PDB file of C-alpha atoms in Angstrom:
ATOM      1  CA  UNK V1101       2.264 -23.471  -8.243  1.00  0.00           C
ATOM      2  CA  UNK V1102       2.563 -22.685  -4.533  1.00  0.00           C
ATOM      3  CA  UNK V1103       5.421 -20.245  -3.757  1.00  0.00           C
ATOM      4  CA  UNK V1104       7.151 -18.729  -0.793  1.00  0.00           C
ATOM      5  CA  UNK V1105       9.458 -15.683  -0.676  1.00  0.00           C
ATOM      6  CA  UNK V1106      10.885 -13.414   2.002  1.00  0.00           C
ATOM      7  CA  UNK V1107      11.891  -9.744   1.742  1.00  0.00           C
ATOM      8  CA  UNK V1108      14.061  -8.126   4.374  1.00  0.00           C
ATOM      9  CA  UNK V1109      13.740  -4.315   4.376  1.00  0.00           C
ATOM     10  CA  UNK V1110      17.199  -3.687   5.847  1.00  0.00           C
ATOM     11  CA  UNK V1111      17.050   0.053   5.291  1.00  0.00           C
ATOM     12  CA  UNK V1112      15.174   0.472   8.542  1.00  0.00           C
ATOM     13  CA  UNK V1113      18.106  -0.947  10.558  1.00  0.00           C
ATOM     14  CA  UNK V1114      20.506   1.402  12.303  1.00  0.00           C
ATOM     15  CA  UNK V1115      22.075   3.652  11.030  1.00  0.00           C
ATOM     16  CA  UNK V1116      19.120   3.617   8.591  1.00  0.00           C
ATOM     17  CA  UNK V1117      19.440   3.732   4.790  1.00  0.00           C
ATOM     18  CA  UNK V1118      16.640   5.731   3.146  1.00  0.00           C
ATOM     19  CA  UNK V1119      17.112   6.326  -0.566  1.00  0.00           C
ATOM     20  CA  UNK V1120      15.477   8.581  -3.110  1.00  0.00           C
ATOM     21  CA  UNK V1121      13.196  11.531  -2.057  1.00  0.00           C
ATOM     22  CA  UNK V1122      13.355  12.715   1.543  1.00  0.00           C
ATOM     23  CA  UNK V1123      10.227  13.759   3.464  1.00  0.00           C
ATOM     24  CA  UNK V1124      10.625  16.112   6.386  1.00  0.00           C
ATOM     25  CA  UNK V1125       8.541  14.877   9.321  1.00  0.00           C
ATOM     26  CA  UNK V1126       9.492  17.764  11.562  1.00  0.00           C
ATOM     27  CA  UNK V1127      10.867  15.724  14.445  1.00  0.00           C
ATOM     28  CA  UNK V1128      14.133  17.689  14.750  1.00  0.00           C
ATOM     29  CA  UNK V1129      15.970  14.341  15.214  1.00  0.00           C
ATOM     30  CA  UNK V1130      18.272  13.453  12.344  1.00  0.00           C
ATOM     31  CA  UNK V1131      18.258   9.716  13.022  1.00  0.00           C
ATOM     32  CA  UNK V1132      14.502   9.604  13.543  1.00  0.00           C
ATOM     33  CA  UNK V1133      14.002  11.452  10.224  1.00  0.00           C
ATOM     34  CA  UNK V1134      16.147   8.851   8.444  1.00  0.00           C
ATOM     35  CA  UNK V1135      14.259   6.041  10.145  1.00  0.00           C
ATOM     36  CA  UNK V1136      10.834   7.430   9.255  1.00  0.00           C
ATOM     37  CA  UNK V1137      11.859   7.829   5.660  1.00  0.00           C
ATOM     38  CA  UNK V1138      13.204   4.288   5.577  1.00  0.00           C
ATOM     39  CA  UNK V1139       9.855   3.095   7.019  1.00  0.00           C
ATOM     40  CA  UNK V1140       7.976   5.031   4.353  1.00  0.00           C
ATOM     41  CA  UNK V1141      10.052   3.390   1.633  1.00  0.00           C
ATOM     42  CA  UNK V1142       9.444  -0.048   3.159  1.00  0.00           C
ATOM     43  CA  UNK V1143       5.670   0.715   3.079  1.00  0.00           C
ATOM     44  CA  UNK V1144       5.876   1.752  -0.552  1.00  0.00           C
ATOM     45  CA  UNK V1145       7.708  -1.475  -1.391  1.00  0.00           C
ATOM     46  CA  UNK V1146       4.936  -3.495   0.239  1.00  0.00           C
ATOM     47  CA  UNK V1147       2.383  -1.539  -1.749  1.00  0.00           C
ATOM     48  CA  UNK V1148       4.253  -2.375  -4.977  1.00  0.00           C
ATOM     49  CA  UNK V1149       4.318  -6.058  -4.155  1.00  0.00           C
ATOM     50  CA  UNK V1150       0.553  -6.042  -3.348  1.00  0.00           C
ATOM     51  CA  UNK V1151      -0.210  -4.206  -6.572  1.00  0.00           C
ATOM     52  CA  UNK V1152       1.853  -6.671  -8.644  1.00  0.00           C
ATOM     53  CA  UNK V1153       0.139  -9.711  -6.977  1.00  0.00           C
ATOM     54  CA  UNK V1154      -3.245  -8.138  -7.742  1.00  0.00           C
ATOM     55  CA  UNK V1155      -2.215  -7.528 -11.311  1.00  0.00           C
ATOM     56  CA  UNK V1156      -1.268 -11.172 -11.769  1.00  0.00           C
ATOM     57  CA  UNK V1157      -4.499 -12.354 -10.027  1.00  0.00           C
ATOM     58  CA  UNK V1158      -2.497 -13.818  -7.107  1.00  0.00           C
ATOM     59  CA  UNK V1159      -3.563 -11.482  -4.296  1.00  0.00           C
ATOM     60  CA  UNK V1160      -6.587 -13.497  -3.238  1.00  0.00           C
ATOM     61  CA  UNK V1161      -4.570 -16.687  -2.952  1.00  0.00           C
ATOM     62  CA  UNK V1162      -1.513 -15.169  -1.271  1.00  0.00           C
ATOM     63  CA  UNK V1163      -0.927 -14.487   2.403  1.00  0.00           C
ATOM     64  CA  UNK V1164       1.334 -11.524   3.038  1.00  0.00           C
ATOM     65  CA  UNK V1165       2.899 -11.289   6.483  1.00  0.00           C
ATOM     66  CA  UNK V1166       4.598  -7.996   7.501  1.00  0.00           C
ATOM     67  CA  UNK V1167       6.494  -7.879  10.776  1.00  0.00           C
ATOM     68  CA  UNK V1168       9.529  -6.398  12.587  1.00  0.00           C
ATOM     69  CA  UNK V1169      12.064  -8.318  14.614  1.00  0.00           C
ATOM     70  CA  UNK V1170      12.558  -5.606  17.287  1.00  0.00           C
ATOM     71  CA  UNK V1171      11.527  -2.126  18.194  1.00  0.00           C
ATOM     72  CA  UNK V1172      13.623   1.036  18.005  1.00  0.00           C
ATOM     73  CA  UNK V1173      14.417   3.650  20.693  1.00  0.00           C
ATOM     74  CA  UNK V1174      15.005   7.383  20.062  1.00  0.00           C
ATOM     75  CA  UNK V1175      15.832   8.799  23.500  1.00  0.00           C
ATOM     76  CA  UNK V1176      13.078   7.392  25.696  1.00  0.00           C
ATOM     77  CA  UNK V1177      14.466   5.836  28.912  1.00  0.00           C
ATOM     78  CA  UNK V1178      17.861   7.239  27.957  1.00  0.00           C
ATOM     79  CA  UNK V1179      18.460   4.708  25.118  1.00  0.00           C
ATOM     80  CA  UNK V1180      18.740   4.680  21.332  1.00  0.00           C
ATOM     81  CA  UNK V1181      18.540   2.005  18.607  1.00  0.00           C
ATOM     82  CA  UNK V1182      17.550  -1.455  20.153  1.00  0.00           C
ATOM     83  CA  UNK V1183      18.591  -4.422  22.299  1.00  0.00           C
ATOM     84  CA  UNK V1184      19.664  -2.394  25.287  1.00  0.00           C
ATOM     85  CA  UNK V1185      16.354  -2.721  27.149  1.00  0.00           C
ATOM     86  CA  UNK V1186      12.967  -4.452  27.176  1.00  0.00           C
ATOM     87  CA  UNK V1187      10.728  -1.414  27.402  1.00  0.00           C
ATOM     88  CA  UNK V1188       7.891  -1.074  24.895  1.00  0.00           C
ATOM     89  CA  UNK V1189      10.047   0.891  22.423  1.00  0.00           C
ATOM     90  CA  UNK V1190      12.432  -2.111  22.391  1.00  0.00           C
ATOM     91  CA  UNK V1191       9.766  -4.790  22.154  1.00  0.00           C
ATOM     92  CA  UNK V1192       6.721  -3.458  20.371  1.00  0.00           C
ATOM     93  CA  UNK V1193       6.744  -4.481  16.700  1.00  0.00           C
ATOM     94  CA  UNK V1194       4.332  -4.338  13.767  1.00  0.00           C
ATOM     95  CA  UNK V1195       2.572  -7.536  12.599  1.00  0.00           C
ATOM     96  CA  UNK V1196       0.172  -7.493   9.681  1.00  0.00           C
ATOM     97  CA  UNK V1197      -1.568 -10.361   7.986  1.00  0.00           C
ATOM     98  CA  UNK V1198      -2.778  -9.297   4.548  1.00  0.00           C
ATOM     99  CA  UNK V1199      -5.227 -11.239   2.391  1.00  0.00           C
ATOM    100  CA  UNK V1200      -8.410  -9.609   1.062  1.00  0.00           C
ATOM    101  CA  UNK V1201     -10.422 -12.853   1.331  1.00  0.00           C
ATOM    102  CA  UNK V1202      -9.518 -13.565   4.940  1.00  0.00           C
ATOM    103  CA  UNK V1203      -9.047 -10.192   6.662  1.00  0.00           C
ATOM    104  CA  UNK V1204     -10.728  -6.791   6.531  1.00  0.00           C
ATOM    105  CA  UNK V1205      -8.681  -4.489   8.838  1.00  0.00           C
ATOM    106  CA  UNK V1206      -9.447  -6.332  12.040  1.00  0.00           C
ATOM    107  CA  UNK V1207      -7.130  -5.792  15.010  1.00  0.00           C
ATOM    108  CA  UNK V1208      -6.169  -8.220  17.779  1.00  0.00           C
ATOM    109  CA  UNK V1209      -5.094  -6.684  21.039  1.00  0.00           C
ATOM    110  CA  UNK V1210      -3.915  -9.928  22.749  1.00  0.00           C
ATOM    111  CA  UNK V1211      -0.145  -9.738  23.462  1.00  0.00           C
ATOM    112  CA  UNK V1212       1.997 -12.207  21.596  1.00  0.00           C
ATOM    113  CA  UNK V1213       5.631 -12.898  20.708  1.00  0.00           C
ATOM    114  CA  UNK V1214       7.694 -13.557  17.608  1.00  0.00           C
ATOM    115  CA  UNK V1215       7.483 -17.349  18.370  1.00  0.00           C
ATOM    116  CA  UNK V1216       3.767 -17.055  17.817  1.00  0.00           C
ATOM    117  CA  UNK V1217       3.968 -15.874  14.252  1.00  0.00           C
ATOM    118  CA  UNK V1218       4.819 -19.192  12.566  1.00  0.00           C
ATOM    119  CA  UNK V1219       2.023 -21.143  14.358  1.00  0.00           C
ATOM    120  CA  UNK V1220      -0.419 -18.351  13.378  1.00  0.00           C
ATOM    121  CA  UNK V1221       0.639 -18.608   9.695  1.00  0.00           C
ATOM    122  CA  UNK V1222       0.099 -22.382   9.776  1.00  0.00           C
ATOM    123  CA  UNK V1223      -3.309 -21.894  11.328  1.00  0.00           C
ATOM    124  CA  UNK V1224      -4.315 -19.702   8.418  1.00  0.00           C
ATOM    125  CA  UNK V1225      -3.077 -22.423   6.064  1.00  0.00           C
ATOM    126  CA  UNK V1226      -5.078 -24.998   8.036  1.00  0.00           C
ATOM    127  CA  UNK V1227      -1.868 -26.923   8.932  1.00  0.00           C
ATOM    128  CA  UNK V1228      -0.807 -28.111  12.450  1.00  0.00           C
ATOM    129  CA  UNK V1229       2.184 -26.578  14.162  1.00  0.00           C
ATOM    130  CA  UNK V1230       4.966 -28.949  15.232  1.00  0.00           C
ATOM    131  CA  UNK V1231       4.580 -30.011  18.878  1.00  0.00           C
ATOM    132  CA  UNK V1232       8.123 -28.915  19.735  1.00  0.00           C
ATOM    133  CA  UNK V1233       7.319 -25.282  18.922  1.00  0.00           C
ATOM    134  CA  UNK V1234       6.683 -23.106  21.942  1.00  0.00           C
ATOM    135  CA  UNK V1235       4.717 -20.476  20.027  1.00  0.00           C
ATOM    136  CA  UNK V1236       0.899 -20.423  19.891  1.00  0.00           C
ATOM    137  CA  UNK V1237      -1.726 -19.358  17.427  1.00  0.00           C
ATOM    138  CA  UNK V1238      -2.490 -15.646  17.829  1.00  0.00           C
ATOM    139  CA  UNK V1239      -6.007 -16.230  16.517  1.00  0.00           C
ATOM    140  CA  UNK V1240      -6.820 -18.832  19.162  1.00  0.00           C
ATOM    141  CA  UNK V1241      -9.105 -17.768  22.048  1.00  0.00           C
ATOM    142  CA  UNK V1242      -7.365 -20.374  24.257  1.00  0.00           C
ATOM    143  CA  UNK V1243      -3.827 -19.072  23.868  1.00  0.00           C
ATOM    144  CA  UNK V1244      -1.747 -18.116  26.921  1.00  0.00           C
ATOM    145  CA  UNK V1245      -2.344 -14.754  28.444  1.00  0.00           C
ATOM    146  CA  UNK V1246       1.329 -14.187  29.609  1.00  0.00           C
ATOM    147  CA  UNK V1247       4.167 -13.456  27.178  1.00  0.00           C
ATOM    148  CA  UNK V1248       7.801 -13.602  28.224  1.00  0.00           C
ATOM    149  CA  UNK V1249      10.873 -11.913  26.856  1.00  0.00           C
ATOM    150  CA  UNK V1250      14.580 -11.232  27.689  1.00  0.00           C
ATOM    151  CA  UNK V1251      17.643  -9.375  26.509  1.00  0.00           C
ATOM    152  CA  UNK V1252      21.264 -10.166  27.360  1.00  0.00           C
ATOM    153  CA  UNK V1253      22.914  -7.434  25.412  1.00  0.00           C
ATOM    154  CA  UNK V1254      23.502  -4.860  28.164  1.00  0.00           C
ATOM    155  CA  UNK V1255      22.293  -5.966  31.625  1.00  0.00           C
ATOM    156  CA  UNK V1256      20.617  -9.366  31.906  1.00  0.00           C
ATOM    157  CA  UNK V1257      16.983  -8.430  31.568  1.00  0.00           C
ATOM    158  CA  UNK V1258      13.943 -10.715  31.892  1.00  0.00           C
ATOM    159  CA  UNK V1259      10.245  -9.898  31.915  1.00  0.00           C
ATOM    160  CA  UNK V1260       6.706 -10.649  30.817  1.00  0.00           C
ATOM    161  CA  UNK V1261       3.563  -8.921  29.703  1.00  0.00           C
ATOM    162  CA  UNK V1262       0.217  -9.988  31.207  1.00  0.00           C
ATOM    163  CA  UNK V1263      -2.926  -7.990  30.381  1.00  0.00           C
ATOM    164  CA  UNK V1264      -2.002  -4.369  31.070  1.00  0.00           C
ATOM    165  CA  UNK V1265       0.919  -5.188  33.391  1.00  0.00           C
ATOM    166  CA  UNK V1266       4.539  -5.221  32.296  1.00  0.00           C
ATOM    167  CA  UNK V1267       7.044  -6.803  34.721  1.00  0.00           C
ATOM    168  CA  UNK V1268      10.809  -6.421  34.306  1.00  0.00           C
ATOM    169  CA  UNK V1269      13.599  -8.105  36.298  1.00  0.00           C
ATOM    170  CA  UNK V1270      17.144  -6.774  35.955  1.00  0.00           C
ATOM    171  CA  UNK V1271      19.281  -9.741  37.040  1.00  0.00           C
ATOM    172  CA  UNK V1272      22.457  -7.653  36.840  1.00  0.00           C
ATOM    173  CA  UNK V1273      21.496  -5.323  39.684  1.00  0.00           C
ATOM    174  CA  UNK V1274      18.583  -7.343  41.174  1.00  0.00           C
ATOM    175  CA  UNK V1275      15.891  -4.740  40.669  1.00  0.00           C
ATOM    176  CA  UNK V1276      12.254  -5.075  39.641  1.00  0.00           C
ATOM    177  CA  UNK V1277       9.973  -2.777  37.616  1.00  0.00           C
ATOM    178  CA  UNK V1278       6.210  -2.997  37.229  1.00  0.00           C
ATOM    179  CA  UNK V1279       4.266  -0.812  34.844  1.00  0.00           C
ATOM    180  CA  UNK V1280       0.554  -0.395  34.114  1.00  0.00           C
ATOM    181  CA  UNK V1281       0.621   0.033  30.350  1.00  0.00           C
ATOM    182  CA  UNK V1282      -3.036   1.105  30.204  1.00  0.00           C
ATOM    183  CA  UNK V1283      -2.512   4.225  32.372  1.00  0.00           C
ATOM    184  CA  UNK V1284       1.233   4.530  31.724  1.00  0.00           C
ATOM    185  CA  UNK V1285       1.974   3.461  28.133  1.00  0.00           C
ATOM    186  CA  UNK V1286       5.427   5.082  28.094  1.00  0.00           C
ATOM    187  CA  UNK V1287       6.546   3.244  31.275  1.00  0.00           C
ATOM    188  CA  UNK V1288       7.453   6.318  33.250  1.00  0.00           C
ATOM    189  CA  UNK V1289       6.230   5.258  36.740  1.00  0.00           C
ATOM    190  CA  UNK V1290       7.411   2.065  38.418  1.00  0.00           C
ATOM    191  CA  UNK V1291       4.627   0.814  40.604  1.00  0.00           C
ATOM    192  CA  UNK V1292       6.393  -2.312  41.926  1.00  0.00           C
ATOM    193  CA  UNK V1293       6.434  -1.031  45.547  1.00  0.00           C
ATOM    194  CA  UNK V1294       2.668  -0.437  45.397  1.00  0.00           C
ATOM    195  CA  UNK V1295       1.927  -4.064  44.257  1.00  0.00           C
ATOM    196  CA  UNK V1296       3.992  -6.238  46.514  1.00  0.00           C
ATOM    197  CA  UNK V1297       1.772  -9.310  46.153  1.00  0.00           C
ATOM    198  CA  UNK V1298       1.807  -9.076  42.332  1.00  0.00           C
ATOM    199  CA  UNK V1299       5.563  -8.684  42.327  1.00  0.00           C
ATOM    200  CA  UNK V1300       5.919 -11.749  44.552  1.00  0.00           C
ATOM    201  CA  UNK V1301       3.816 -13.855  42.110  1.00  0.00           C
ATOM    202  CA  UNK V1302       5.609 -12.322  39.167  1.00  0.00           C
ATOM    203  CA  UNK V1303       8.981 -13.429  40.477  1.00  0.00           C
ATOM    204  CA  UNK V1304       7.718 -17.014  40.776  1.00  0.00           C
ATOM    205  CA  UNK V1305       6.279 -16.956  37.269  1.00  0.00           C
ATOM    206  CA  UNK V1306       9.571 -15.584  35.874  1.00  0.00           C
ATOM    207  CA  UNK V1307      11.735 -18.071  37.781  1.00  0.00           C
ATOM    208  CA  UNK V1308       9.598 -20.987  36.522  1.00  0.00           C
ATOM    209  CA  UNK V1309       9.898 -19.747  32.952  1.00  0.00           C
ATOM    210  CA  UNK V1310      13.647 -19.272  33.188  1.00  0.00           C
ATOM    211  CA  UNK V1311      14.092 -22.796  34.574  1.00  0.00           C
ATOM    212  CA  UNK V1312      11.887 -24.262  31.926  1.00  0.00           C
ATOM    213  CA  UNK V1313      13.820 -22.553  29.167  1.00  0.00           C
ATOM    214  CA  UNK V1314      17.133 -23.639  30.578  1.00  0.00           C
ATOM    215  CA  UNK V1315      15.977 -27.294  30.553  1.00  0.00           C
ATOM    216  CA  UNK V1316      14.438 -26.836  27.120  1.00  0.00           C
ATOM    217  CA  UNK V1317      17.654 -25.460  25.580  1.00  0.00           C
ATOM    218  CA  UNK V1318      19.820 -28.147  27.259  1.00  0.00           C
ATOM    219  CA  UNK V1319      17.585 -30.790  25.740  1.00  0.00           C
ATOM    220  CA  UNK V1320      17.839 -29.259  22.276  1.00  0.00           C
ATOM    221  CA  UNK V1321      21.591 -28.930  22.500  1.00  0.00           C
ATOM    222  CA  UNK V1322      21.978 -32.569  23.496  1.00  0.00           C
ATOM    223  CA  UNK V1323      19.900 -33.583  20.502  1.00  0.00           C
ATOM    224  CA  UNK V1324      22.110 -31.496  18.203  1.00  0.00           C
ATOM    225  CA  UNK V1325      25.331 -33.044  19.576  1.00  0.00           C
ATOM    226  CA  UNK V1326      24.154 -36.609  19.019  1.00  0.00           C
ATOM    227  CA  UNK V1327      26.181 -38.362  16.258  1.00  0.00           C
TER     228      UNK V1327
END
């Protein structure tokens, strides 16, 4: 019969909970060592699940999706753990689709968001995504090229990724950052002052997205409050 299950590998969450044997990765950072060992154990768990599915002749008919819900910082940009910023170490997460009959190690470089995962799963299952969903199929060639994100946990941070450009607006202190991730993957050089026209357009894109989301959430909340 069809089945669905979810496994949350909580040991990779701060302050990190590795168990069993410890591997020394030579980073010199105690927290990072714990995190890497927790990641290794999560990988081993996924291997065990895959092996069991294969043993029961279920691997070919099962879609395994492995993903993170946020990144993790270990000192870059003066931050640790997560949620304090929207740099790549905060946002970049793993996403793996595993099925030996459908995939063979291919990689897709198109930026996406967590909201795109569910529509992508439904596309693999040949099922339509609900129209109310904002996410899009990651496998579609016609999907949007701009992906938005925000974080309200320190300053109010908003931004988007478009091709190789990463734009960040700090609404708390009214500052703008622009990074070229192709030439500056660690986001060390803010080039906003060198791209004034792009920044101008980026502000408009971000304002439109923020307004749209505000209306969208107000509409949802009104539906929830209906008797």
